[in-house]
Amino acid sequence: MTLSALPAPPPAPPPAPMGRGTLSRQLVVRTTALVAAVTVALSLLTALAIFQVLQNQLDSKLQVAASRPGVRYGQGPIDDDNGPGDLGGAGLIRLDLINGTWSLSSAPEAVTKDEAATLVNNTALGHDPKTVAVEGVGLYRFVRVDRQNSSTIVGLPYTEITTPMASLLVMAGLLTLGAILVSYIGARRVVERSLRPLTRLSATATQVSNLPLDSGEGHVPIRVAPGDANPASEVGQVGLAFNHMLDNVENALAARHRSETKVRRFVADASHELRNPLASIRGYAELTRRGSDELPADTAHALGRIEAESERMSVLVQDLLLLARLDSEPTLELEPTDVTEIVLNTVSDARAASADHTWALDLPDDVVMARADAHRLHQVIANLLANARTHTPPGTRVETALRAEDGWAVIAVSDNGPGVPAEIQDSVFERFTRADASRVRQAGGSSTGLGLAIVAAVVNAHGGQVSLDSRPGGTTFSIRIPLA
Ligand SMILES: Nc1ncnc2c1ncn2[C@@H]1O[C@H](COP(=O)(O)OP(=O)(O)OP(=O)(O)O)[C@@H](O)[C@H]1O
Ligand SMILES: [Mg+2]
């Protein structure tokens, strides 16, 4: 695990305008589809209505032509300027059946005699007009009018309907396409403009998510612009709610900061105030021991305990004071410092403190210089070495390695002891975290659980990082601080 401000995961890049899955794309596609469906349906219905009107017109022309007496036409070609030409237009076919013989009045080339015979015998033709395909000339609309001893069949070419219908359909198709295109462009403009506040809102949220809210006074200086927080619109309501949420977060953070400051000040004041009485206790104990040559055994023992415990308490108070100071104003005196020398010194101190452990060193050839507070860095490495000494059995090998890497001085203290208990690994750098009581007693009973908290606080104040990798038989505490 690594203890340092974890970088927030990078925010997702904003989606491409009209990209897959975007709301704008959905809105534009759906609006355009709706407009397309309505326009197509409307065009088809209009075409159908016009078709009906044209067919009715053709049918009334047929009725008029059929009601005229046949004699007016005579035989032979139809004169377009007179008679049937005026009634039926070009292409009129007229068959008159009188006493079993029929006569054909139409353009002579239009209908053969055989065709005419087929038409006369077509029983389907009646008073209601019918559309019939005439070989060689195409579709015709026919009506048959039967009188007492004569019948008349009149036909007009169906192209009188199909020709205008074809142009009408082409025109309607073009207009429909135009309408769809215009609605697509319009919908895109409108949707993009309406969703712009939402894009700004998401940019604001991203800015807030990048703020370092875990430290400092919890001031959140970012708000959604008033124009985008107008409750009259749905997006404005989201903007307004977002601003309320930020107010709330800011208030909560400020309250937390105030109470943390209070606790820190209390711990610092209490530790400070405890130093004087502790110094007095130790002084009086020493005075008592010096003042009398022969002390009864139990008094000597009690005096020894008073000295040892007050010594332990002094260390504890010093640790607490240091932590409280690092919390409130983490200002160390950082200057180019020879880390190699500090590592050498601390390891030789450890060697002197315990001959039961094997103390190995792994140093680079060149001196490593870091921006550090020499006194505090010494304390950090000493704490790690003290842990490797007190929390591992005799015979354990402890190696201290130093290297310069990518702008960092990396110090790693590794041992082949039993490892940091799994249940405290996640919180081992927090204050007062230590293994359960039985293990602590084995380690000599003087454990407070502040050592690694100080390591983490001092290293963070250096702008560095601490990390732990531990399993039974292999534990490594690494710290890295910027090179000088
Ligand atoms: N090298 C190690 N091997 C195994 N356990 C370790 C090692 N270093 C630390 N620990 C465990 O982590 C706990 C926390 O260590 P930390 O240095 O913070 O406190 P401590 O050593 O118990 O007390 P203090 O250092 O304040 O006297 C220890 O109690 C111990 O259980
Ligand atoms: Mg310790």
Coordinates of C-alpha atoms and ligand atoms in Angstrom, one line a residue:
M1 CA 0.0 0.0 0.0
T2 CA 1.1 3.6 -0.6
L3 CA 0.2 6.4 1.7
S4 CA 0.1 9.7 0.0
A5 CA -2.5 11.8 -1.8
L6 CA -3.7 9.3 -4.4
P7 CA -4.2 11.1 -7.7
A8 CA -7.9 11.3 -8.7
P9 CA -8.7 9.1 -11.6
P10 CA -8.6 11.3 -14.8
P11 CA -12.1 12.5 -15.7
A12 CA -13.6 10.9 -18.8
P13 CA -13.0 13.1 -21.8
P14 CA -16.1 14.9 -23.0
P15 CA -18.0 13.0 -25.6
A16 CA -17.6 14.1 -29.3
P17 CA -20.6 16.3 -30.3
M18 CA -23.3 14.1 -31.8
G19 CA -21.1 11.1 -30.8
R20 CA -22.5 7.6 -30.3
G21 CA -24.7 7.4 -27.2
T22 CA -24.9 11.1 -26.7
L23 CA -28.2 12.7 -25.7
S24 CA -27.9 15.3 -28.5
R25 CA -27.6 12.5 -31.1
Q26 CA -30.6 10.7 -29.7
L27 CA -32.7 13.8 -29.7
V28 CA -31.7 14.8 -33.3
V29 CA -32.2 11.3 -34.7
R30 CA -35.6 10.9 -33.0
T31 CA -36.9 14.3 -34.0
T32 CA -35.8 13.8 -37.6
A33 CA -37.3 10.4 -37.7
L34 CA -40.6 11.7 -36.4
V35 CA -40.7 14.6 -38.9
A36 CA -39.8 12.1 -41.7
A37 CA -42.6 9.7 -40.7
V38 CA -45.2 12.5 -40.6
T39 CA -44.1 14.1 -43.9
V40 CA -44.1 10.8 -45.8
A41 CA -47.5 9.9 -44.4
L42 CA -48.8 13.3 -45.3
S43 CA -47.4 13.2 -48.9
L44 CA -48.9 9.7 -49.4
L45 CA -52.3 10.7 -48.2
T46 CA -52.3 13.9 -50.3
A47 CA -51.2 11.8 -53.4
L48 CA -54.0 9.4 -52.7
A49 CA -56.6 12.2 -52.5
I50 CA -55.4 13.8 -55.7
F51 CA -55.5 10.5 -57.5
Q52 CA -59.1 10.1 -56.4
V53 CA -60.0 13.6 -57.6
L54 CA -58.3 13.0 -61.0
Q55 CA -60.0 9.6 -61.4
N56 CA -63.4 11.2 -60.6
Q57 CA -62.8 13.9 -63.2
L58 CA -61.9 11.3 -65.8
D59 CA -65.0 9.3 -65.0
S60 CA -67.3 12.3 -65.4
K61 CA -65.6 13.1 -68.7
L62 CA -66.4 9.5 -69.8
Q63 CA -70.0 9.8 -68.7
V64 CA -70.4 13.1 -70.7
A65 CA -68.8 11.5 -73.8
A66 CA -71.0 8.4 -73.5
S67 CA -74.2 10.5 -73.2
R68 CA -73.6 12.3 -76.5
P69 CA -75.3 10.7 -79.5
G70 CA -73.0 8.6 -81.6
V71 CA -74.0 10.3 -84.9
R72 CA -72.2 13.4 -84.0
Y73 CA -68.9 11.7 -84.4
G74 CA -69.4 9.9 -87.6
Q75 CA -66.8 7.5 -88.8
G76 CA -63.1 7.9 -89.0
P77 CA -60.5 9.9 -87.1
I78 CA -61.6 12.1 -84.2
D79 CA -61.5 15.8 -84.7
D80 CA -59.7 17.3 -81.8
D81 CA -61.2 20.6 -82.3
N82 CA -64.9 19.5 -82.3
G83 CA -67.1 17.0 -80.7
P84 CA -65.5 14.2 -78.9
G85 CA -62.1 15.8 -78.9
D86 CA -63.4 18.5 -76.7
L87 CA -65.1 16.1 -74.4
G88 CA -62.6 13.3 -74.1
G89 CA -59.4 14.8 -75.2
A90 CA -56.8 13.0 -77.3
G91 CA -57.1 9.2 -77.5
L92 CA -60.9 8.8 -77.1
I93 CA -62.2 5.4 -78.2
R94 CA -65.9 5.1 -78.9
L95 CA -67.8 1.9 -79.9
D96 CA -71.5 2.1 -80.9
L97 CA -73.5 -1.1 -81.1
I98 CA -76.7 -0.7 -83.0
N99 CA -78.8 -3.8 -83.8
G100 CA -75.9 -6.2 -83.4
T101 CA -73.4 -4.3 -85.5
W102 CA -70.8 -2.0 -84.0
S103 CA -69.0 1.0 -85.3
L104 CA -65.7 2.3 -83.9
S105 CA -65.0 6.0 -83.6
S106 CA -61.4 6.7 -82.6
A107 CA -58.0 7.2 -84.1
P108 CA -57.9 4.3 -86.6
E109 CA -54.5 3.2 -85.5
A110 CA -55.5 3.2 -81.8
V111 CA -57.6 0.0 -81.6
T112 CA -57.6 -3.0 -83.9
K113 CA -60.9 -4.6 -84.9
D114 CA -60.0 -7.6 -82.8
E115 CA -59.4 -5.4 -79.7
A116 CA -62.7 -3.7 -80.4
A117 CA -64.5 -7.1 -80.5
T118 CA -62.9 -8.1 -77.2
L119 CA -64.1 -4.8 -75.7
V120 CA -67.6 -5.3 -76.9
N121 CA -67.7 -8.9 -75.5
N122 CA -66.2 -7.8 -72.1
T123 CA -69.1 -8.4 -69.8
A124 CA -67.3 -6.8 -66.9
L125 CA -67.8 -3.4 -68.5
G126 CA -70.8 -1.6 -67.1
H127 CA -72.2 1.6 -65.9
D128 CA -69.4 2.0 -63.4
P129 CA -66.1 3.0 -65.1
K130 CA -63.4 0.3 -65.3
T131 CA -59.7 0.4 -66.0
V132 CA -58.8 -2.1 -68.8
A133 CA -55.5 -2.7 -70.5
V134 CA -55.8 -2.3 -74.3
E135 CA -53.2 -4.2 -76.2
G136 CA -50.8 -1.8 -78.0
V137 CA -52.1 1.4 -76.4
G138 CA -51.9 0.7 -72.7
L139 CA -54.4 1.4 -69.8
Y140 CA -57.8 2.8 -70.6
R141 CA -60.7 3.8 -68.5
F142 CA -64.0 2.5 -70.0
V143 CA -67.7 2.9 -69.4
R144 CA -70.5 1.1 -71.1
V145 CA -73.9 2.7 -71.5
D146 CA -76.8 0.4 -72.7
R147 CA -79.9 1.8 -74.2
Q148 CA -83.0 0.2 -75.7
N149 CA -81.5 -1.2 -78.8
S150 CA -78.1 0.3 -78.8
S151 CA -75.0 0.4 -76.5
T152 CA -72.1 2.7 -76.3
I153 CA -68.6 2.0 -74.9
V154 CA -66.4 5.0 -74.3
G155 CA -62.8 4.9 -73.2
L156 CA -60.2 7.5 -72.3
P157 CA -56.5 6.9 -71.8
Y158 CA -55.5 6.3 -68.2
T159 CA -52.4 8.4 -68.7
E160 CA -54.6 11.4 -68.0
I161 CA -54.2 10.3 -64.4
T162 CA -50.9 8.6 -64.3
T163 CA -48.9 11.4 -66.0
P164 CA -49.8 14.1 -63.5
M165 CA -49.6 11.6 -60.7
A166 CA -46.0 10.7 -61.6
S167 CA -44.9 14.4 -61.6
L168 CA -46.8 14.9 -58.4
L169 CA -45.1 12.0 -56.7
V170 CA -41.6 13.2 -57.8
M171 CA -42.4 16.6 -56.5
A172 CA -43.7 15.2 -53.2
G173 CA -40.7 13.0 -52.8
L174 CA -38.3 16.0 -53.3
L175 CA -40.3 18.1 -50.9
T176 CA -40.3 15.3 -48.3
L177 CA -36.5 15.0 -48.6
G178 CA -36.1 18.7 -48.3
A179 CA -38.3 18.8 -45.2
I180 CA -36.3 16.0 -43.6
L181 CA -33.0 17.8 -44.3
V182 CA -34.3 21.1 -42.9
S183 CA -35.7 19.4 -39.8
Y184 CA -32.3 17.5 -39.3
I185 CA -30.3 20.8 -39.5
G186 CA -32.9 22.7 -37.4
A187 CA -33.0 19.9 -34.7
R188 CA -29.3 19.8 -34.5
R189 CA -29.0 23.5 -34.0
V190 CA -31.7 23.6 -31.4
V191 CA -30.4 20.6 -29.5
E192 CA -26.8 21.8 -29.5
R193 CA -27.9 25.2 -28.2
S194 CA -30.2 23.7 -25.5
L195 CA -27.6 21.3 -24.3
R196 CA -24.8 23.8 -24.1
P197 CA -25.5 24.7 -20.4
L198 CA -25.3 21.0 -19.7
T199 CA -21.8 20.8 -21.2
R200 CA -20.8 23.8 -19.1
L201 CA -22.2 22.1 -16.0
S202 CA -20.2 19.0 -16.6
A203 CA -17.0 21.1 -17.1
T204 CA -17.7 22.7 -13.7
A205 CA -18.2 19.3 -12.1
T206 CA -14.9 18.1 -13.5
Q207 CA -13.2 21.2 -12.1
V208 CA -14.6 20.5 -8.7
S209 CA -13.6 16.9 -8.9
N210 CA -10.0 18.0 -9.5
L211 CA -9.9 20.2 -6.4
P212 CA -7.7 18.9 -3.5
L213 CA -10.6 18.8 -1.0
D214 CA -8.9 16.3 1.4
S215 CA -6.6 19.0 2.8
G216 CA -6.8 22.7 3.6
E217 CA -9.8 24.6 4.9
G218 CA -12.2 22.9 2.5
H219 CA -12.9 26.1 0.5
V220 CA -14.7 25.2 -2.7
P221 CA -14.2 28.3 -4.9
I222 CA -16.1 27.0 -8.0
R223 CA -19.8 27.5 -8.7
V224 CA -22.1 27.1 -11.7
A225 CA -22.6 30.5 -13.4
P226 CA -25.9 32.2 -12.4
G227 CA -27.1 32.0 -16.0
D228 CA -26.9 28.2 -15.9
A229 CA -28.5 28.0 -12.5
N230 CA -31.9 29.5 -13.4
P231 CA -34.7 27.3 -12.0
A232 CA -36.9 28.2 -15.0
S233 CA -35.2 25.4 -17.1
E234 CA -34.6 21.8 -16.3
V235 CA -30.8 22.2 -16.8
G236 CA -30.9 25.3 -14.7
Q237 CA -32.5 23.3 -11.9
V238 CA -29.6 20.8 -12.0
G239 CA -27.2 23.8 -11.9
L240 CA -29.0 25.2 -8.9
A241 CA -29.0 21.9 -7.1
F242 CA -25.3 21.5 -7.9
N243 CA -24.6 24.9 -6.4
H244 CA -26.6 24.0 -3.3
M245 CA -24.6 20.7 -3.0
L246 CA -21.3 22.6 -3.3
D247 CA -22.4 25.1 -0.6
N248 CA -23.3 22.1 1.6
V249 CA -19.9 20.3 0.9
E250 CA -18.1 23.6 1.6
N251 CA -19.9 24.0 4.9
A252 CA -19.2 20.4 6.0
L253 CA -15.6 20.7 5.0
A254 CA -15.2 23.9 6.9
A255 CA -16.8 22.4 10.0
R256 CA -14.5 19.4 9.8
H257 CA -11.5 21.7 9.4
R258 CA -12.6 23.7 12.4
S259 CA -13.0 20.7 14.6
E260 CA -9.7 19.1 13.4
T261 CA -7.9 22.4 14.2
K262 CA -9.4 22.4 17.6
V263 CA -8.3 18.8 18.3
R264 CA -4.8 19.4 17.0
R265 CA -4.4 22.5 19.1
F266 CA -5.7 20.6 22.1
V267 CA -3.2 17.7 21.5
A268 CA -0.3 20.2 20.9
D269 CA -1.2 22.2 24.1
A270 CA -1.7 19.1 26.2
S271 CA 1.6 17.6 25.0
H272 CA 3.3 20.8 25.7
E273 CA 1.8 21.2 29.1
L274 CA 2.7 17.6 30.0
R275 CA 6.4 18.2 29.4
N276 CA 7.1 20.2 32.5
P277 CA 5.4 17.9 35.1
L278 CA 7.2 14.9 33.4
A279 CA 10.5 16.7 33.7
S280 CA 9.8 17.3 37.4
I281 CA 8.9 13.6 38.0
R282 CA 12.1 12.5 36.3
G283 CA 14.1 15.1 38.2
Y284 CA 12.6 14.1 41.6
A285 CA 13.2 10.4 40.9
E286 CA 16.8 11.1 40.1
L287 CA 17.2 13.3 43.2
T288 CA 15.7 10.5 45.4
R289 CA 18.1 7.9 44.0
R290 CA 21.1 10.2 44.4
G291 CA 20.1 11.4 47.9
S292 CA 20.2 8.1 49.6
D293 CA 22.9 5.5 49.3
E294 CA 21.0 2.4 50.4
L295 CA 17.4 2.2 49.3
P296 CA 15.2 -0.7 50.3
A297 CA 14.9 -3.2 47.4
D298 CA 11.2 -2.5 46.7
T299 CA 11.7 1.3 46.8
A300 CA 14.6 1.0 44.4
H301 CA 12.4 -1.1 42.1
A302 CA 9.5 1.4 42.3
L303 CA 11.9 4.2 41.6
G304 CA 13.3 2.3 38.5
R305 CA 9.7 1.9 37.2
I306 CA 8.9 5.6 37.8
E307 CA 12.1 6.5 35.8
A308 CA 11.4 4.1 32.9
E309 CA 7.7 5.0 32.6
S310 CA 8.3 8.7 32.8
E311 CA 11.0 8.3 30.1
R312 CA 8.5 6.4 27.9
M313 CA 5.9 9.0 28.5
S314 CA 8.3 11.8 27.6
V315 CA 9.0 10.0 24.2
L316 CA 5.3 9.6 23.7
V317 CA 4.6 13.3 24.5
Q318 CA 7.4 14.3 22.1
D319 CA 6.0 12.1 19.4
L320 CA 2.5 13.6 19.9
L321 CA 3.9 17.1 19.8
L322 CA 5.8 16.5 16.7
L323 CA 2.7 15.0 14.9
A324 CA 0.6 17.9 16.1
R325 CA 3.2 20.4 14.7
L326 CA 3.5 18.6 11.4
D327 CA -0.3 18.6 11.1
S328 CA -0.7 22.3 11.6
E329 CA 2.3 23.8 9.8
P330 CA 4.3 21.1 8.1
T331 CA 7.3 23.4 7.7
L332 CA 10.6 21.5 7.9
E333 CA 14.0 23.0 7.2
L334 CA 14.6 21.3 3.8
E335 CA 18.1 21.7 2.5
P336 CA 20.4 19.5 0.4
T337 CA 21.3 16.7 2.7
D338 CA 23.6 13.7 2.4
V339 CA 21.2 10.8 2.7
T340 CA 24.0 8.2 2.4
E341 CA 25.6 9.5 5.6
I342 CA 22.3 9.4 7.5
V343 CA 21.7 5.8 6.4
L344 CA 25.2 4.8 7.4
N345 CA 24.8 6.4 10.9
T346 CA 21.3 5.0 11.6
V347 CA 22.3 1.5 10.6
S348 CA 25.4 1.6 12.8
D349 CA 23.2 2.8 15.7
A350 CA 20.9 -0.2 15.1
R351 CA 23.9 -2.6 14.9
A352 CA 24.9 -1.2 18.3
A353 CA 21.4 -1.6 19.7
S354 CA 21.0 -5.3 18.7
A355 CA 23.7 -7.7 18.0
D356 CA 21.0 -10.5 17.6
H357 CA 20.1 -9.2 14.1
T358 CA 22.1 -9.1 10.9
W359 CA 22.3 -5.6 9.6
A360 CA 23.1 -5.4 5.9
L361 CA 23.7 -2.3 3.8
D362 CA 23.2 -1.7 0.1
L363 CA 24.5 1.8 -0.9
P364 CA 25.2 3.2 -4.4
D365 CA 28.7 4.3 -5.3
D366 CA 27.8 8.0 -5.5
V367 CA 26.6 10.0 -2.6
V368 CA 22.8 10.6 -2.7
M369 CA 21.8 14.1 -1.9
A370 CA 18.1 14.9 -1.2
R371 CA 16.1 18.0 -0.1
A372 CA 15.6 17.0 3.5
D373 CA 15.5 18.0 7.1
A374 CA 18.5 15.9 8.3
H375 CA 17.3 15.5 11.9
R376 CA 13.8 14.4 10.9
L377 CA 15.1 12.0 8.1
H378 CA 17.3 10.4 10.7
Q379 CA 14.3 9.9 12.9
V380 CA 12.3 8.3 10.1
I381 CA 15.0 5.8 9.2
A382 CA 15.7 5.1 12.9
N383 CA 12.0 4.4 13.4
L384 CA 11.9 1.9 10.5
L385 CA 15.1 0.2 11.8
A386 CA 13.7 0.1 15.4
N387 CA 10.6 -1.6 14.0
A388 CA 12.7 -4.2 12.2
R389 CA 14.5 -4.8 15.5
T390 CA 11.6 -4.9 17.9
H391 CA 8.9 -6.6 15.7
T392 CA 11.1 -9.5 14.4
P393 CA 12.8 -12.4 16.3
P394 CA 16.6 -12.5 16.9
G395 CA 18.5 -13.8 13.9
T396 CA 16.5 -11.8 11.4
R397 CA 18.4 -10.2 8.6
V398 CA 17.6 -6.5 8.0
E399 CA 18.8 -4.8 4.8
T400 CA 18.8 -1.1 4.3
A401 CA 19.1 -0.1 0.6
L402 CA 19.5 3.4 -0.8
R403 CA 19.3 4.4 -4.5
A404 CA 18.6 7.5 -6.6
E405 CA 15.8 6.9 -9.1
D406 CA 13.8 9.3 -11.4
G407 CA 14.4 12.3 -9.2
W408 CA 13.8 10.5 -6.0
A409 CA 16.0 9.2 -3.2
V410 CA 14.6 5.8 -2.4
I411 CA 15.3 4.2 1.0
A412 CA 14.1 0.7 1.5
V413 CA 14.3 -1.2 4.8
S414 CA 13.6 -4.9 4.3
D415 CA 13.6 -7.8 6.8
N416 CA 12.9 -11.5 6.5
G417 CA 10.9 -11.5 9.7
P418 CA 7.2 -12.7 10.2
G419 CA 5.8 -9.7 8.4
V420 CA 3.3 -7.0 9.4
P421 CA 0.0 -8.6 10.4
A422 CA -2.4 -8.6 7.5
E423 CA -5.2 -7.0 9.5
I424 CA -3.2 -3.8 10.2
Q425 CA -1.4 -3.4 6.9
D426 CA -4.0 -1.0 5.5
S427 CA -3.8 1.3 8.5
V428 CA -0.2 0.8 9.6
F429 CA 0.7 4.4 8.9
E430 CA -2.2 5.7 11.0
R431 CA -1.8 6.9 14.6
F432 CA -1.9 4.2 17.3
T433 CA -2.0 1.3 14.9
R434 CA -0.1 -1.7 16.2
A435 CA -0.4 -5.4 16.3
D436 CA -2.6 -7.1 19.0
A437 CA -1.5 -6.9 22.6
S438 CA 0.1 -10.4 22.9
R439 CA 2.5 -9.6 20.0
V440 CA 3.2 -6.2 21.5
R441 CA 4.1 -7.8 24.8
Q442 CA 6.6 -10.1 23.0
A443 CA 8.1 -7.0 21.4
G444 CA 9.0 -5.6 24.9
G445 CA 5.7 -3.9 25.8
S446 CA 6.9 -0.4 24.9
S447 CA 4.9 -0.1 21.7
T448 CA 2.7 3.0 21.2
G449 CA 1.9 2.7 17.5
L450 CA 3.1 6.2 16.7
G451 CA 6.4 5.3 15.0
L452 CA 5.1 4.8 11.5
A453 CA 2.6 7.7 11.8
I454 CA 5.6 9.9 12.3
V455 CA 7.4 8.3 9.4
A456 CA 4.4 9.0 7.1
A457 CA 3.9 12.6 8.4
V458 CA 7.6 13.5 8.1
V459 CA 7.9 12.0 4.6
N460 CA 4.7 13.7 3.4
A461 CA 6.1 17.0 4.8
H462 CA 9.1 16.4 2.5
G463 CA 6.8 16.0 -0.5
G464 CA 7.6 12.3 -0.6
Q465 CA 5.8 9.0 -0.4
V466 CA 5.9 5.9 1.9
S467 CA 4.8 2.4 1.0
L468 CA 4.8 -1.1 2.5
D469 CA 5.1 -4.5 0.9
S470 CA 4.8 -7.2 3.5
R471 CA 4.2 -11.0 3.7
P472 CA 5.6 -13.6 6.1
G473 CA 9.3 -13.8 5.4
G474 CA 9.6 -10.6 3.5
T475 CA 8.7 -7.1 4.6
T476 CA 9.9 -3.9 2.9
F477 CA 9.1 -0.3 4.0
S478 CA 10.1 2.1 1.3
I479 CA 10.2 5.9 1.5
R480 CA 11.0 8.3 -1.4
I481 CA 11.8 12.0 -1.1
P482 CA 12.8 14.4 -3.9
L483 CA 16.5 14.5 -4.7
A484 CA 18.3 17.8 -4.1
Ligands
LIG1 N1 9.3 -4.7 10.4 C1 8.1 -5.1 10.9 N2 7.8 -6.4 11.0 C2 6.6 -6.8 11.5 N3 5.7 -5.9 12.0 C3 6.0 -4.6 12.0 C4 7.2 -4.1 11.4 N4 7.2 -2.8 11.5 C5 6.0 -2.4 12.1 N5 5.3 -3.5 12.3 C6 3.9 -3.6 12.9 O1 3.4 -2.3 12.7 C7 2.9 -1.8 14.0 C8 3.0 -0.3 14.0 O2 4.4 0.1 14.0 P1 4.7 1.5 14.6 O3 6.2 1.8 14.4 O4 3.8 2.5 14.1 O5 4.3 1.4 16.1 P2 5.1 0.5 17.2 O6 6.4 0.1 16.7 O7 4.2 -0.5 17.7 O8 5.3 1.6 18.4 P3 6.3 2.8 18.4 O9 7.1 2.8 17.1 O10 5.4 4.0 18.5 O11 7.1 2.6 19.6 C9 3.8 -2.4 15.0 O12 3.1 -2.5 16.2 C10 4.0 -3.8 14.4 O13 2.9 -4.7 14.7
MG2 MG 7.8 1.5 15.9

